[in-house]
Coordinates of N, CA, C and O in Angstrom, one line a residue:
M27 N 0.8 -1.2 0.0 CA 0.0 0.0 0.0 C 0.9 1.2 0.0 O 2.0 1.2 0.6
A28 N 0.4 2.3 -0.7 CA 1.2 3.5 -0.8 C 0.3 4.7 -0.5 O -0.9 4.7 -0.9
K29 N 0.8 5.7 0.2 CA 0.1 6.9 0.4 C 0.4 7.9 -0.7 O 1.6 8.1 -1.0
I30 N -0.6 8.4 -1.4 CA -0.4 9.3 -2.5 C -1.1 10.6 -2.2 O -2.2 10.6 -1.6
T31 N -0.4 11.7 -2.4 CA -0.9 13.0 -2.2 C -1.3 13.6 -3.6 O -0.4 13.7 -4.4
Y32 N -2.5 14.0 -3.7 CA -3.0 14.7 -4.9 C -3.2 16.2 -4.5 O -3.8 16.5 -3.5
I33 N -2.6 17.1 -5.4 CA -2.8 18.5 -5.1 C -3.5 19.1 -6.3 O -3.0 19.0 -7.5
T34 N -4.6 19.7 -6.1 CA -5.4 20.3 -7.2 C -4.8 21.6 -7.6 O -3.9 22.2 -6.9
H35 N -5.3 22.2 -8.7 CA -4.7 23.4 -9.2 C -4.9 24.6 -8.2 O -4.2 25.5 -8.2
D36 N -5.9 24.5 -7.4 CA -6.2 25.5 -6.4 C -5.6 25.2 -5.0 O -6.0 25.7 -4.0
E37 N -4.6 24.2 -5.0 CA -3.9 23.9 -3.8 C -4.6 23.1 -2.7 O -4.2 23.0 -1.6
Q38 N -5.7 22.5 -3.1 CA -6.4 21.5 -2.2 C -5.6 20.3 -2.2 O -5.1 19.8 -3.2
T39 N -5.4 19.7 -1.0 CA -4.6 18.5 -0.9 C -5.5 17.3 -0.4 O -6.3 17.4 0.5
F40 N -5.3 16.2 -1.1 CA -6.0 14.9 -0.8 C -5.0 13.8 -0.6 O -4.2 13.5 -1.6
E41 N -5.0 13.2 0.6 CA -4.1 12.1 0.8 C -4.9 10.8 0.8 O -5.9 10.7 1.4
V42 N -4.4 9.9 0.0 CA -5.2 8.6 -0.3 C -4.3 7.5 0.0 O -3.1 7.5 -0.4
N43 N -4.8 6.4 0.6 CA -4.0 5.2 0.7 C -4.5 4.3 -0.5 O -5.7 4.0 -0.6
A44 N -3.5 3.9 -1.3 CA -3.8 3.1 -2.5 C -3.2 1.8 -2.4 O -2.0 1.6 -2.0
E45 N -4.0 0.8 -2.8 CA -3.5 -0.6 -2.8 C -2.5 -0.9 -3.9 O -2.7 -0.4 -5.0
N46 N -1.5 -1.7 -3.7 CA -0.6 -2.1 -4.7 C -1.4 -2.8 -5.8 O -2.3 -3.5 -5.6
G47 N -1.0 -2.5 -7.1 CA -1.6 -3.0 -8.2 C -2.7 -2.1 -8.8 O -3.0 -2.2 -10.0
A48 N -3.2 -1.2 -8.0 CA -4.2 -0.2 -8.5 C -3.4 0.8 -9.3 O -2.2 0.7 -9.4
T49 N -4.1 1.7 -9.9 CA -3.4 2.8 -10.6 C -3.6 4.1 -9.8 O -4.6 4.2 -9.0
V50 N -2.8 5.1 -10.1 CA -2.9 6.4 -9.4 C -4.3 7.0 -9.8 O -5.0 7.6 -9.0
M51 N -4.8 6.7 -11.0 CA -6.1 7.2 -11.4 C -7.2 6.5 -10.7 O -8.1 7.1 -10.2
S52 N -7.2 5.2 -10.6 CA -8.3 4.4 -9.9 C -8.3 4.8 -8.5 O -9.4 4.9 -7.9
A53 N -7.2 5.0 -7.8 CA -7.2 5.4 -6.4 C -7.9 6.8 -6.3 O -8.6 7.0 -5.3
A54 N -7.6 7.7 -7.2 CA -8.2 9.0 -7.2 C -9.7 8.9 -7.3 O -10.5 9.6 -6.6
V55 N -10.1 8.2 -8.3 CA -11.6 8.0 -8.6 C -12.3 7.4 -7.4 O -13.3 7.9 -7.0
R56 N -11.7 6.3 -6.9 CA -12.3 5.6 -5.8 C -12.5 6.5 -4.5 O -13.4 6.4 -3.7
N57 N -11.6 7.5 -4.4 CA -11.6 8.4 -3.3 C -12.1 9.8 -3.6 O -12.0 10.7 -2.8
M58 N -12.8 9.9 -4.8 CA -13.4 11.1 -5.2 C -12.5 12.4 -5.2 O -12.9 13.4 -4.7
V59 N -11.3 12.2 -5.6 CA -10.4 13.3 -5.8 C -10.9 14.1 -7.0 O -11.0 13.6 -8.1
P60 N -11.1 15.4 -6.8 CA -11.6 16.2 -7.9 C -10.5 16.5 -8.9 O -9.4 16.6 -8.6
G61 N -11.0 16.6 -10.2 CA -10.0 16.9 -11.3 C -9.5 15.7 -12.1 O -9.0 15.9 -13.2
I62 N -9.7 14.5 -11.6 CA -9.4 13.3 -12.4 C -10.7 12.8 -13.0 O -11.5 12.2 -12.3
E63 N -10.9 13.1 -14.3 CA -12.2 12.7 -14.9 C -12.2 11.3 -15.3 O -13.2 10.6 -15.2
A64 N -11.1 10.8 -15.8 CA -11.0 9.3 -16.2 C -12.1 8.9 -17.1 O -12.7 7.8 -16.9
E65 N -12.4 9.6 -18.2 CA -13.5 9.3 -19.1 C -13.4 7.9 -19.7 O -14.4 7.2 -20.0
C66 N -12.2 7.4 -20.0 CA -12.0 6.1 -20.7 C -11.9 5.0 -19.7 O -11.7 3.8 -20.1
G67 N -11.9 5.3 -18.4 CA -11.9 4.2 -17.4 C -10.5 3.6 -17.2 O -10.4 2.5 -16.6
G68 N -9.5 4.2 -17.7 CA -8.1 3.7 -17.5 C -7.5 2.9 -18.7 O -6.6 2.2 -18.5
A69 N -8.1 3.1 -19.8 CA -7.7 2.3 -21.0 C -6.6 3.1 -21.8 O -6.2 2.6 -22.9
C70 N -6.1 4.2 -21.3 CA -5.1 5.0 -22.0 C -5.7 5.4 -23.4 O -5.0 5.4 -24.4
A71 N -6.9 5.8 -23.4 CA -7.6 6.2 -24.6 C -8.1 7.6 -24.6 O -8.9 8.0 -25.5
C72 N -7.7 8.4 -23.6 CA -8.1 9.8 -23.5 C -7.0 10.4 -22.7 O -6.0 9.8 -22.3
A73 N -7.1 11.7 -22.3 CA -6.1 12.4 -21.5 C -6.8 13.1 -20.4 O -6.3 14.1 -19.9
T74 N -7.8 12.5 -19.8 CA -8.6 13.1 -18.8 C -8.2 12.7 -17.4 O -8.9 13.0 -16.4
C75 N -7.0 12.0 -17.3 CA -6.5 11.7 -16.0 C -5.0 12.2 -15.9 O -4.2 11.7 -15.1
H76 N -4.8 13.3 -16.6 CA -3.5 13.9 -16.7 C -3.0 14.4 -15.3 O -3.8 15.1 -14.7
V77 N -1.8 14.1 -14.9 CA -1.3 14.7 -13.7 C 0.2 15.1 -14.0 O 0.8 14.7 -15.0
Y78 N 0.7 15.9 -13.1 CA 2.1 16.3 -13.1 C 2.8 15.5 -11.9 O 2.4 15.8 -10.7
V79 N 3.7 14.7 -12.2 CA 4.4 13.9 -11.1 C 5.5 14.9 -10.6 O 6.3 15.4 -11.3
D80 N 5.5 14.9 -9.3 CA 6.5 15.8 -8.6 C 7.9 15.3 -9.0 O 8.1 14.1 -9.2
D81 N 8.8 16.3 -9.2 CA 10.2 16.0 -9.6 C 10.8 14.9 -8.9 O 11.5 14.0 -9.4
A82 N 10.7 14.9 -7.6 CA 11.3 13.9 -6.7 C 10.8 12.5 -7.0 O 11.4 11.5 -6.6
W83 N 9.7 12.3 -7.6 CA 9.0 11.0 -7.9 C 9.1 10.5 -9.3 O 8.6 9.5 -9.6
Q84 N 9.6 11.3 -10.2 CA 9.6 11.0 -11.6 C 10.3 9.7 -11.9 O 9.8 8.8 -12.7
A85 N 11.4 9.4 -11.3 CA 12.2 8.2 -11.5 C 11.4 7.0 -11.0 O 11.3 6.0 -11.7
A86 N 10.8 7.1 -9.8 CA 10.0 6.0 -9.3 C 8.8 5.7 -10.1 O 8.4 4.5 -10.2
A87 N 8.2 6.7 -10.6 CA 6.9 6.5 -11.4 C 7.2 6.0 -12.8 O 6.3 5.4 -13.4
G88 N 8.4 6.1 -13.2 CA 8.8 5.6 -14.5 C 8.5 6.6 -15.6 O 7.9 7.6 -15.5
K89 N 8.9 6.2 -16.8 CA 8.7 7.0 -18.0 C 7.4 6.5 -18.7 O 7.1 5.4 -18.6
P90 N 6.8 7.4 -19.4 CA 5.6 7.0 -20.2 C 5.9 6.1 -21.3 O 7.0 6.2 -21.9
S91 N 5.0 5.2 -21.6 CA 5.2 4.3 -22.7 C 4.9 5.1 -24.0 O 4.4 6.2 -24.0
P92 N 5.3 4.5 -25.2 CA 5.0 5.2 -26.4 C 3.5 5.5 -26.6 O 3.1 6.6 -27.1
M93 N 2.7 4.6 -26.2 CA 1.2 4.8 -26.3 C 0.8 5.9 -25.4 O 0.0 6.8 -25.8
E94 N 1.3 6.0 -24.2 CA 1.0 7.1 -23.3 C 1.5 8.4 -23.8 O 0.8 9.4 -23.8
E95 N 2.7 8.4 -24.4 CA 3.2 9.7 -25.0 C 2.3 10.2 -26.1 O 2.0 11.4 -26.2
D96 N 1.8 9.2 -26.9 CA 0.8 9.6 -28.0 C -0.4 10.3 -27.4 O -0.9 11.3 -27.9
M97 N -1.0 9.7 -26.3 CA -2.2 10.2 -25.7 C -1.9 11.6 -25.0 O -2.8 12.4 -24.9
L98 N -0.7 11.8 -24.5 CA -0.3 13.0 -23.8 C -0.4 14.2 -24.8 O -0.5 15.4 -24.4
D99 N -0.3 13.9 -26.1 CA -0.4 14.9 -27.2 C -1.8 15.6 -27.1 O -2.0 16.7 -27.5
F100 N -2.8 14.9 -26.5 CA -4.1 15.5 -26.4 C -4.4 16.2 -25.1 O -5.4 16.8 -24.9
A101 N -3.4 16.1 -24.2 CA -3.6 16.7 -22.8 C -3.3 18.2 -23.0 O -2.6 18.7 -23.9
I102 N -3.9 19.0 -22.0 CA -3.7 20.4 -22.0 C -2.5 20.7 -21.1 O -2.4 20.2 -20.0
D103 N -1.7 21.7 -21.5 CA -0.5 22.2 -20.7 C 0.4 21.0 -20.3 O 0.7 20.9 -19.1
V104 N 0.9 20.3 -21.2 CA 1.8 19.2 -21.0 C 3.2 19.8 -20.5 O 3.6 20.8 -21.1
Q105 N 3.7 19.2 -19.4 CA 5.0 19.7 -18.9 C 5.9 18.5 -18.7 O 5.5 17.3 -18.9
P106 N 7.2 18.7 -18.4 CA 8.1 17.6 -18.3 C 7.7 16.4 -17.4 O 8.0 15.3 -17.6
G107 N 7.0 16.7 -16.3 CA 6.5 15.6 -15.4 C 5.1 15.1 -15.7 O 4.5 14.4 -14.9
S108 N 4.6 15.4 -16.9 CA 3.2 15.0 -17.2 C 3.2 13.5 -17.4 O 4.0 12.9 -18.0
R109 N 2.1 12.9 -16.8 CA 1.8 11.5 -17.0 C 0.3 11.3 -17.0 O -0.4 12.2 -16.5
L110 N -0.2 10.2 -17.6 CA -1.6 9.8 -17.4 C -1.6 8.9 -16.2 O -0.9 7.9 -16.1
S111 N -2.4 9.3 -15.2 CA -2.4 8.6 -14.0 C -2.9 7.2 -14.1 O -2.6 6.3 -13.3
C112 N -3.6 6.9 -15.2 CA -4.1 5.5 -15.4 C -2.9 4.6 -15.8 O -3.1 3.3 -15.7
Q113 N -1.8 5.1 -16.1 CA -0.6 4.3 -16.5 C 0.4 4.2 -15.4 O 1.5 3.6 -15.6
I114 N 0.2 4.7 -14.3 CA 1.1 4.6 -13.1 C 0.6 3.6 -12.2 O -0.5 3.8 -11.5
K115 N 1.2 2.5 -12.1 CA 0.8 1.4 -11.2 C 1.3 1.7 -9.8 O 2.5 2.0 -9.6
V116 N 0.5 1.5 -8.8 CA 0.9 1.7 -7.4 C 1.7 0.5 -6.9 O 1.3 -0.6 -7.1
T117 N 2.8 0.8 -6.3 CA 3.7 -0.2 -5.7 C 4.2 0.4 -4.3 O 4.0 1.7 -4.1
D118 N 4.8 -0.4 -3.5 CA 5.4 0.2 -2.3 C 6.4 1.3 -2.6 O 6.6 2.2 -1.8
A119 N 7.1 1.2 -3.7 CA 8.1 2.2 -4.1 C 7.5 3.6 -4.3 O 8.2 4.6 -4.3
L120 N 6.2 3.7 -4.4 CA 5.5 4.9 -4.6 C 4.9 5.5 -3.4 O 4.1 6.5 -3.4
D121 N 5.2 4.9 -2.2 CA 4.7 5.4 -1.0 C 5.2 6.8 -0.7 O 6.4 7.0 -0.6
G122 N 4.3 7.8 -0.7 CA 4.7 9.2 -0.5 C 4.6 10.0 -1.8 O 4.8 11.2 -1.8
L123 N 4.2 9.3 -2.9 CA 4.1 10.0 -4.2 C 3.2 11.2 -4.1 O 2.2 11.3 -3.4
V124 N 3.7 12.3 -4.8 CA 3.0 13.5 -4.9 C 2.7 13.8 -6.4 O 3.6 13.8 -7.2
V125 N 1.4 14.1 -6.7 CA 1.0 14.5 -8.1 C 0.2 15.7 -8.0 O -0.6 15.9 -7.0
R126 N 0.3 16.5 -9.0 CA -0.5 17.7 -9.1 C -1.5 17.5 -10.2 O -1.2 16.9 -11.3
I127 N -2.7 18.1 -10.0 CA -3.7 17.9 -11.0 C -3.9 19.2 -11.8 O -4.0 20.3 -11.1
P128 N -3.8 19.2 -13.1 CA -4.0 20.5 -13.8 C -5.4 21.1 -13.7 O -6.3 20.5 -13.2
E129 N -5.5 22.4 -14.0 CA -6.7 23.1 -13.8 C -7.8 22.5 -14.7 O -9.0 22.5 -14.3
E130 N -7.5 22.1 -15.9 CA -8.5 21.4 -16.8 C -7.9 20.2 -17.5 O -6.7 20.1 -17.7
Q131 N -8.8 19.3 -17.8 CA -8.4 18.1 -18.5 C -8.8 18.2 -19.9 O -9.7 19.0 -20.3
A132 N -8.2 17.4 -20.8 CA -8.6 17.4 -22.2 C -10.0 17.0 -22.5 O -10.6 16.3 -21.7

């Protein structure tokens, strides 16, 4: 299990305990974190679960796959730490992960 901190564009903070094997997106949806729309349900077929991974956590979260990179082209305000939260699997190594949610999703 990992504790994940979601920070919205207006600086609201949501701390969630996520089970290993879940995704950062599914943990947000299950805990009603605002700003993660997840329209495709985690199929990497939209960009409505876009987050910014905190610099300190980018290595642990891993790099986006080519398919994820293609979908990020549809996200709004992509930055170096941009990821689709449906593609980040929760592991013990992500305990303490911090992600920021953009003001709007694609």
